[in-house]
Coordinates of C-alpha atoms in Angstrom, one line a residue:
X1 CA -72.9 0.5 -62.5
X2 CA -75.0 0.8 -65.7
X3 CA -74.3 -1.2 -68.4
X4 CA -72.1 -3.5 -65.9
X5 CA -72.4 -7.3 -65.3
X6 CA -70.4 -9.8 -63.6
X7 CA -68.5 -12.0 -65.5
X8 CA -68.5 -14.9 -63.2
X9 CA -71.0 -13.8 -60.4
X10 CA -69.8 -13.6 -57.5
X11 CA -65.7 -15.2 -56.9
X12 CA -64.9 -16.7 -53.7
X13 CA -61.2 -15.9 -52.3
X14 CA -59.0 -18.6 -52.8
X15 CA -57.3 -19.5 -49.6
X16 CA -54.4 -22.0 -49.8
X17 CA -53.0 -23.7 -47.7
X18 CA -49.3 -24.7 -46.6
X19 CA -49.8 -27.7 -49.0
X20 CA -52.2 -26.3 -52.1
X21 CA -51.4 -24.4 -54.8
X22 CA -53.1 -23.0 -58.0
X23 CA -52.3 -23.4 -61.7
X24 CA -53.0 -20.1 -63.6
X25 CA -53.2 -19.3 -67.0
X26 CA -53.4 -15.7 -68.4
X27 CA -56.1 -15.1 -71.1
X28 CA -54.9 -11.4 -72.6
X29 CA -51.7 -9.6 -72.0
X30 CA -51.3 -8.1 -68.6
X31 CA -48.8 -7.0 -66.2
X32 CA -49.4 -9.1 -62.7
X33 CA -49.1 -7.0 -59.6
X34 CA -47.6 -8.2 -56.3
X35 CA -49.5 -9.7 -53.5
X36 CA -48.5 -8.6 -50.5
X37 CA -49.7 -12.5 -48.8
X38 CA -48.5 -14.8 -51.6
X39 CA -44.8 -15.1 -52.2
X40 CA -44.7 -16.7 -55.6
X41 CA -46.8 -13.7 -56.9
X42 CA -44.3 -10.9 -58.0
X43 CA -44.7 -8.0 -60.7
X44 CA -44.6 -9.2 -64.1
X45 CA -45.3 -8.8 -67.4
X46 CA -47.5 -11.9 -68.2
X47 CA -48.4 -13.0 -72.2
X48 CA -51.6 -14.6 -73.4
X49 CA -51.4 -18.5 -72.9
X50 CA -48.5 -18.3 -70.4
X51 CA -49.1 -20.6 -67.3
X52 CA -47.6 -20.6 -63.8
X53 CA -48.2 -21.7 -60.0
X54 CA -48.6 -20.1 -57.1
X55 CA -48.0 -21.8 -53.8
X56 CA -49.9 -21.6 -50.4
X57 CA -50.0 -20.5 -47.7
X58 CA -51.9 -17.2 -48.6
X59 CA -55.1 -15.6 -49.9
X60 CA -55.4 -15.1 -53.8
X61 CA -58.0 -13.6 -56.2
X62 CA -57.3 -13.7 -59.8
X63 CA -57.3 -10.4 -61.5
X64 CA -59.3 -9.5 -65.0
X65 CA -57.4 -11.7 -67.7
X66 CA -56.1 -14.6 -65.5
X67 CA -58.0 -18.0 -64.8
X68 CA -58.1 -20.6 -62.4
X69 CA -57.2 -23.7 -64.4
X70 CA -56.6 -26.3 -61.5
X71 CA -55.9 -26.9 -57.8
X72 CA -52.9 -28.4 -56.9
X73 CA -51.9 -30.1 -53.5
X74 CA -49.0 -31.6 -52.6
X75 CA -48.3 -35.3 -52.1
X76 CA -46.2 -36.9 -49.0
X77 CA -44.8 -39.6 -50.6
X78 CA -43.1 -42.5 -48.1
X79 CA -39.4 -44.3 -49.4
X80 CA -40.8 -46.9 -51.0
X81 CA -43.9 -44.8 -52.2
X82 CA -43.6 -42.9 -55.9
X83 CA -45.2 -41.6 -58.3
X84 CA -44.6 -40.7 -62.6
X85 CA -44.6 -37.4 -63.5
X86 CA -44.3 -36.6 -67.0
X87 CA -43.0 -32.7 -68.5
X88 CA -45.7 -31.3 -70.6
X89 CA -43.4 -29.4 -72.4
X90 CA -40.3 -31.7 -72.9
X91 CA -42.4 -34.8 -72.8
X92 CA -39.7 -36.2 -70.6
X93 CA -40.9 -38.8 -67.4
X94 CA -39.3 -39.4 -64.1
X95 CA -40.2 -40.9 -60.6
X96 CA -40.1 -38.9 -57.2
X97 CA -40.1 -40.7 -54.4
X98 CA -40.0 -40.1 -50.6
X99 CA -40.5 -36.4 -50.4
X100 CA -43.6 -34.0 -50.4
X101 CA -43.8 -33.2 -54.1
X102 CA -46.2 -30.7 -55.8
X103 CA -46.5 -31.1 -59.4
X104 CA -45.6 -27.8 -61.4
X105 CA -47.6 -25.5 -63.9
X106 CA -45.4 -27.7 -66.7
X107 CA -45.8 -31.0 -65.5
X108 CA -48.8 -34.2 -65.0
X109 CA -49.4 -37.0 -63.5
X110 CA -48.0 -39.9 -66.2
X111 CA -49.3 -43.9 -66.3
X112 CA -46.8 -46.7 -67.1
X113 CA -48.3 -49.2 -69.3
X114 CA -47.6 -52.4 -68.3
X115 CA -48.4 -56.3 -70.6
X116 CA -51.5 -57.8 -69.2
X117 CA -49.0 -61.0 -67.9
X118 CA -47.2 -58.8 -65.8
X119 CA -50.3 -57.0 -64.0
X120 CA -51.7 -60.6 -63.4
X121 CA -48.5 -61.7 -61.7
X122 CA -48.1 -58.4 -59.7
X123 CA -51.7 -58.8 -58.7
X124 CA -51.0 -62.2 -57.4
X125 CA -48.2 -60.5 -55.7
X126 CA -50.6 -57.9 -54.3
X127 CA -48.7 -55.3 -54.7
X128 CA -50.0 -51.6 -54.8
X129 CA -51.0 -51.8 -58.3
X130 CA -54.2 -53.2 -57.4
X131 CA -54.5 -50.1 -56.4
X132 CA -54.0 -47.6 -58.9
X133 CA -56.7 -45.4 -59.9
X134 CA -57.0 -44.6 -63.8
X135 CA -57.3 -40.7 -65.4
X136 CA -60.6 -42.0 -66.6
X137 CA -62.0 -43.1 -63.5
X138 CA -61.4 -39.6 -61.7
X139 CA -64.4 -37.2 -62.1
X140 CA -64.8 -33.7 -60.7
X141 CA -66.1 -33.3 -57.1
X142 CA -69.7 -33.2 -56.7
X143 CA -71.2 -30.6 -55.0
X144 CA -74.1 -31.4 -52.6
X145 CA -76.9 -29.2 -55.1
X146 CA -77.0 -30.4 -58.6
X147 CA -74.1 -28.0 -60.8
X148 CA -73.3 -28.1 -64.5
X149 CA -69.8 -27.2 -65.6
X150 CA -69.1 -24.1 -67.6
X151 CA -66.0 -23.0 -68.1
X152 CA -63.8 -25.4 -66.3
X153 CA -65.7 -24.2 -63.5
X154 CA -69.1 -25.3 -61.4
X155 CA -71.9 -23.4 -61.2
X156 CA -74.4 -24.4 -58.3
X157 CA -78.0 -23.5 -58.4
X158 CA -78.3 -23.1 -55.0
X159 CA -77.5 -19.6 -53.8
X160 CA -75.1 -18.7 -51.0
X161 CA -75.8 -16.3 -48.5
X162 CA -75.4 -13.2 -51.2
X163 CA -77.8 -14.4 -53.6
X164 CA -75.4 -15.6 -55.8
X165 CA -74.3 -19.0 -57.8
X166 CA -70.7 -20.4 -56.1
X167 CA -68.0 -21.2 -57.8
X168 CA -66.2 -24.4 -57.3
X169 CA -62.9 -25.9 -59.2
X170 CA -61.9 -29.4 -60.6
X171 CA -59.5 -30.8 -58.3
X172 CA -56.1 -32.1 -60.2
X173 CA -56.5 -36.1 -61.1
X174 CA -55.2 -39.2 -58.9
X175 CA -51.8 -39.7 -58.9
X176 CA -50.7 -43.1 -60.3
X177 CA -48.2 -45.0 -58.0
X178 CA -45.1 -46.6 -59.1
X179 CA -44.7 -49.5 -59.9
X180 CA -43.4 -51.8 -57.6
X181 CA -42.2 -55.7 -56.5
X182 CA -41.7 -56.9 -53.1
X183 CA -39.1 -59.1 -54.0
X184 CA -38.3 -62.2 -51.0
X185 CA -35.8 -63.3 -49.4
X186 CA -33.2 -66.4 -51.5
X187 CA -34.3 -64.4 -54.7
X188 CA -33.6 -62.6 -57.6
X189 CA -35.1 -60.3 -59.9
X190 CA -34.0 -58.7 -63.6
X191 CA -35.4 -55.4 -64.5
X192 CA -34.6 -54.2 -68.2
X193 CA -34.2 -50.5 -69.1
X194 CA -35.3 -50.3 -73.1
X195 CA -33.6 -46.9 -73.0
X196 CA -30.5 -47.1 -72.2
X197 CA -30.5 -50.9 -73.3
X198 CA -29.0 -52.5 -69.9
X199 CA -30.4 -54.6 -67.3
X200 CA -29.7 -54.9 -63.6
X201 CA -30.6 -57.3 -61.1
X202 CA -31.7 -56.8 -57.8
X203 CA -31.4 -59.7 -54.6
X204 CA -34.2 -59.7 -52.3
X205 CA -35.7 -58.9 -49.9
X206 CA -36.2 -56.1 -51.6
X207 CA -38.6 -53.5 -52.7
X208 CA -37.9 -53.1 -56.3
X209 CA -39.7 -49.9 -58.3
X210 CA -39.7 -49.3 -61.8
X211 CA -38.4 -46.4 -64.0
X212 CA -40.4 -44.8 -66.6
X213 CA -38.6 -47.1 -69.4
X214 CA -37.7 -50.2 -66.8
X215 CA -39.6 -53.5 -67.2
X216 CA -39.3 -56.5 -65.3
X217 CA -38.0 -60.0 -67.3
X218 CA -40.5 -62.5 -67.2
X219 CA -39.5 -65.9 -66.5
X220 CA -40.8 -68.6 -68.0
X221 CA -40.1 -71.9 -66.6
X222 CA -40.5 -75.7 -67.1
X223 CA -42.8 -77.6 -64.5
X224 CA -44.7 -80.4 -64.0
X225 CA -43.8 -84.5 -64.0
X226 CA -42.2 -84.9 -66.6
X227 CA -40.8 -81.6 -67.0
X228 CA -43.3 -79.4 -69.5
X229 CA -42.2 -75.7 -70.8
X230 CA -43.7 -72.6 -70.1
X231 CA -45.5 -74.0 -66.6
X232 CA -44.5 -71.9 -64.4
X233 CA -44.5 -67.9 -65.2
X234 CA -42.9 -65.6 -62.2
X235 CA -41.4 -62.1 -62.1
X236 CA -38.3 -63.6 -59.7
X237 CA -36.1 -66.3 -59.8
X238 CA -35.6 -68.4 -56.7
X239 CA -32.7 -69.1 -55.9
X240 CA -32.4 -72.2 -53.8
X241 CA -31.4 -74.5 -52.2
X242 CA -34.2 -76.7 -52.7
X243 CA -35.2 -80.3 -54.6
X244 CA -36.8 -80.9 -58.4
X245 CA -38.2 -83.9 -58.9
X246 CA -38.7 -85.2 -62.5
X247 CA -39.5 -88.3 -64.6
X248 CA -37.1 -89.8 -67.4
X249 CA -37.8 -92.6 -70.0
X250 CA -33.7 -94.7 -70.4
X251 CA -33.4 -97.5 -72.4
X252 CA -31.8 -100.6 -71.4
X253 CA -28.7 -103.0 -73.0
X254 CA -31.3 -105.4 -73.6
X255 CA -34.2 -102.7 -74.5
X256 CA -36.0 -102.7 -71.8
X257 CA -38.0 -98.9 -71.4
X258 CA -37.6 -97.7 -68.1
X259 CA -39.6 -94.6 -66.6
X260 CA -37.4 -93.2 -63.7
X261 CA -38.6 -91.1 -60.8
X262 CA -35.4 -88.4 -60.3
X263 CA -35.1 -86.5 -57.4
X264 CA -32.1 -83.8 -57.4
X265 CA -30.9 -81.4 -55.0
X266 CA -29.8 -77.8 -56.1
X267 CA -29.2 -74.1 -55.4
X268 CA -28.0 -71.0 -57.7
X269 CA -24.2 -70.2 -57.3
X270 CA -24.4 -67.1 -56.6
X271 CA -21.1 -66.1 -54.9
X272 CA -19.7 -64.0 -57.2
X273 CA -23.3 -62.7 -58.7
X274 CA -23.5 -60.5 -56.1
X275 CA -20.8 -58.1 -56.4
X276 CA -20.4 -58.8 -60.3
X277 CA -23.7 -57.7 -63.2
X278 CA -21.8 -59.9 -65.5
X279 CA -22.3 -62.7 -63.6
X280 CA -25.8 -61.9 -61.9
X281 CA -26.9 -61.4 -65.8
X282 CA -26.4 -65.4 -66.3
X283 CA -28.9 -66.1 -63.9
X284 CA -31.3 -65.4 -66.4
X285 CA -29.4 -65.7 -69.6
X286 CA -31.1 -69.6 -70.4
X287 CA -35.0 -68.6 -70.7
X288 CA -35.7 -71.9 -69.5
X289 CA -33.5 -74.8 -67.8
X290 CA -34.1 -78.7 -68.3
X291 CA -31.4 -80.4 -67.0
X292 CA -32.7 -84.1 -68.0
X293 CA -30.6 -85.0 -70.9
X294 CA -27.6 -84.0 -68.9
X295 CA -28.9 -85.9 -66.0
X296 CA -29.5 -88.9 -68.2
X297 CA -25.9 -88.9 -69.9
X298 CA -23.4 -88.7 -66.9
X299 CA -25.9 -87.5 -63.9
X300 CA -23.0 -85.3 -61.7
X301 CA -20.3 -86.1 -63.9
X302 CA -16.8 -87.8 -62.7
X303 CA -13.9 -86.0 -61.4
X304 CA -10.5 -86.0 -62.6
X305 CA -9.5 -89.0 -60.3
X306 CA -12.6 -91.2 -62.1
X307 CA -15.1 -90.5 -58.8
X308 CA -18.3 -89.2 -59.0
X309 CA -18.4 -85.3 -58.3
X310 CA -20.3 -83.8 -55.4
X311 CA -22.3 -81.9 -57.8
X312 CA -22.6 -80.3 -61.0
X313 CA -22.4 -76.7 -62.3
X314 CA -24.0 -75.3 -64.9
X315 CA -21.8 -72.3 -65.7
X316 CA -24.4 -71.2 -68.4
X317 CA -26.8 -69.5 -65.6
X318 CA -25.1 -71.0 -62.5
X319 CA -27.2 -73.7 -61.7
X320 CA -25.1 -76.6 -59.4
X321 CA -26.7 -79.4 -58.9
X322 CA -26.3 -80.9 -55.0
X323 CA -27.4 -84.4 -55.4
X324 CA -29.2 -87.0 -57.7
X325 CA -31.8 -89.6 -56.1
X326 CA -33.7 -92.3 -58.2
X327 CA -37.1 -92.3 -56.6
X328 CA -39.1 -95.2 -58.7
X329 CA -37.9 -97.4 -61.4
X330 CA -41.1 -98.5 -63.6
X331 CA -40.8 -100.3 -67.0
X332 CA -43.4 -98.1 -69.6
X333 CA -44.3 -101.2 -71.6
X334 CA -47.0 -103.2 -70.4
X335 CA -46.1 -106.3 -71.2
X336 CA -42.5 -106.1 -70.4
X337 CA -43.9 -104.4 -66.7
X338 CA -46.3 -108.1 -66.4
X339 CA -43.5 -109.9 -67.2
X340 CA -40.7 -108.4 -64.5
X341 CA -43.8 -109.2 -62.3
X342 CA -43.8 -112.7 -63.0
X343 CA -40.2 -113.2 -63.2
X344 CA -40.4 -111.3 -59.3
X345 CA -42.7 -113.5 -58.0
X346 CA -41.2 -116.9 -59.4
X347 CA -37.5 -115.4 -57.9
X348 CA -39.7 -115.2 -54.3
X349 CA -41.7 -118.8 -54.6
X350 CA -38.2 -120.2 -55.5
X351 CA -36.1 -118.6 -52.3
X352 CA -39.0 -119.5 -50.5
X353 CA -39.1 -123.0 -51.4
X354 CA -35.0 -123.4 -50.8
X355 CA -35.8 -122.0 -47.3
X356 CA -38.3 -124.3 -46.4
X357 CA -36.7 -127.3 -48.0
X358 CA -33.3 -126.1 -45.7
X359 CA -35.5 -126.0 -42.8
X360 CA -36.5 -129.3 -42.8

């Protein structure tokens, strides 16, 4: 007609499918009539600003005063697959996991931060956070002719087959996956909930995922020969049984140093940990464990009947050590190591000597 133009050119018909929806948003007052193929479109009086979703399967075109902001599609999501969505109006985050979820009008995709330790560790682990894709990383499709963005929508140069610029919109960004931690068999892991202020600990295998406001402890733990702090940095605790060895400097009567080579047996008691938090918690209640002094002092400790015990617990973070072997004996002075030496190899010439003098 004279003195008409189109707004948009030409507006292709949105079909959906039985997994895509639309996000709309209404731009003036007006009073949305029914659609005889989409269900979720029903008479209503709609206000400038509001927002709402319409789901597949049907054919949709928006009416003067409502626009297109995104395409949604919905995500099958396995049992041990998840996602974070957050609420854009309450600001409140949860995780849905193993169902076919399709975000609402109200709600986006949410990314857990995460300190740079632990997403070296789970990357060690190679876990799926490897594979996370950022919000920044996403960009809008690309159609094959070169387009420029106007209005949150793209406008081709290339004409279609009625002279006219198509239309084409921003799919919704990447979903980031949950968090997650194969944990293995014969171990343990503690995951802390800053929220509610508890902490729970889960025994593998298992496939542990994390909250929104869940974090996973990180241990800490002594290594190396002699024992140094802070070698060894893991998101589980093993649990045993299994051998440590170690190297410990004693002091003789006659003050004589010593270096000894200590092997040890041991295994996390973890009998009643499994039915009882209280008692799982003391698993990783010591940050780190060095068990040397103790070793040194009484090794296993004597029983009430004056015998040496079988082993040793630990009841601070259950820790019972099985058995205590001395490996090496070594003196750490020089001098003191040249003469044992000496004195060694005069006790041999002299038993020698004695047996040969007996012989004949």
């Amino acid at each position: 007609m004279p003195g008409e133009s189109l707004e948009r050119r030409l507006q292709r018909i949105h079909i959906l499918g039985l997994k895509d929806g639309l996000v709309l948003r209404a731009v003036q007052q007006i009073f949305e009539e029914s659609n005889t193929t989409c269900k979720d479109v029903a008479p209503k009086l709609r206000q400038p600003g509001e927002r709402w979703l319409i789901r597949g399967p049907c054919e949709y075109v928006p009416p003067v005063g409502v626009e297109v902001v995104e395409k949604r599609t919905a995500i099958p999501l396995g049992e041990s697959e998840g996602i974070y969505v957050r609420n854009t109006q309450t600001g409140e985050v949860r995780v849905v996991t193993g169902t076919t979820y399709m975000l609402t009008e109200d709600e986006e995709h949410w990314e857990k931060q995460l300190p740079t330790s632990v997403i070296e560790l789970l990357a060690d682990e190679e876990v799926r956070f490897r594979n996370r894709i950022h919000l920044a990383e996403v960009s809008y499709p690309s159609p094959v002719s070169a387009c420029a963005m106007i209005q949150d929508y793209f406008e081709c140069e290339e004409a279609d087959e009625y002279g006219e610029s198509s239309l084409i919109l921003p799919e919704e960004p990447k979903p980031f996956q949950v968090i997650s931690l194969q944990v293995p068999h014969n171990a343990a892991a503690q995951i802390n909930d800053y929220r509610q202020n508890k902490s729970r600990v889960e025994f593998g295998p298992v496939l542990v995922m994390l909250g929104p406001h869940e974090q996973f402890t990180l241990l800490s733990l002594s290594g190396g020969k002699p024992k140094r702090p802070n070698v060894v940095k893991s998101l589980y605790l093993l649990l045993g049984p299994d051998f440590v060895t170690d190297m410990v400097v004693v002091e003789t009567a006659d003050h004589a140093r010593l270096s000894l080579q200590l092997s040890y047996n041991w295994i996390f008691d973890t009998t009643e940990a499994m039915e009882n938090p209280v008692e799982a918690d003391k698993l990783f209640s010591v940050p780190d464990f060095n068990s040397a002094r103790t070793i040194r002092v009484a090794c296993l400790g004597l029983d009430e009947s004056g015998k040496v015990q079988n082993s040793c617990m630990f009841t601070e973070n259950r820790l019972r050590i099985t058995g205590v072997d001395i490996q090496a004996v070594a003196p750490t002075d020089e001098r003191t190591r040249e003469l044992l030496m000496k004195s060694v190899q005069m006790a041999i010439e002299i038993t020698t000597s004695s047996l040969e003098a007996a012989a004949t």
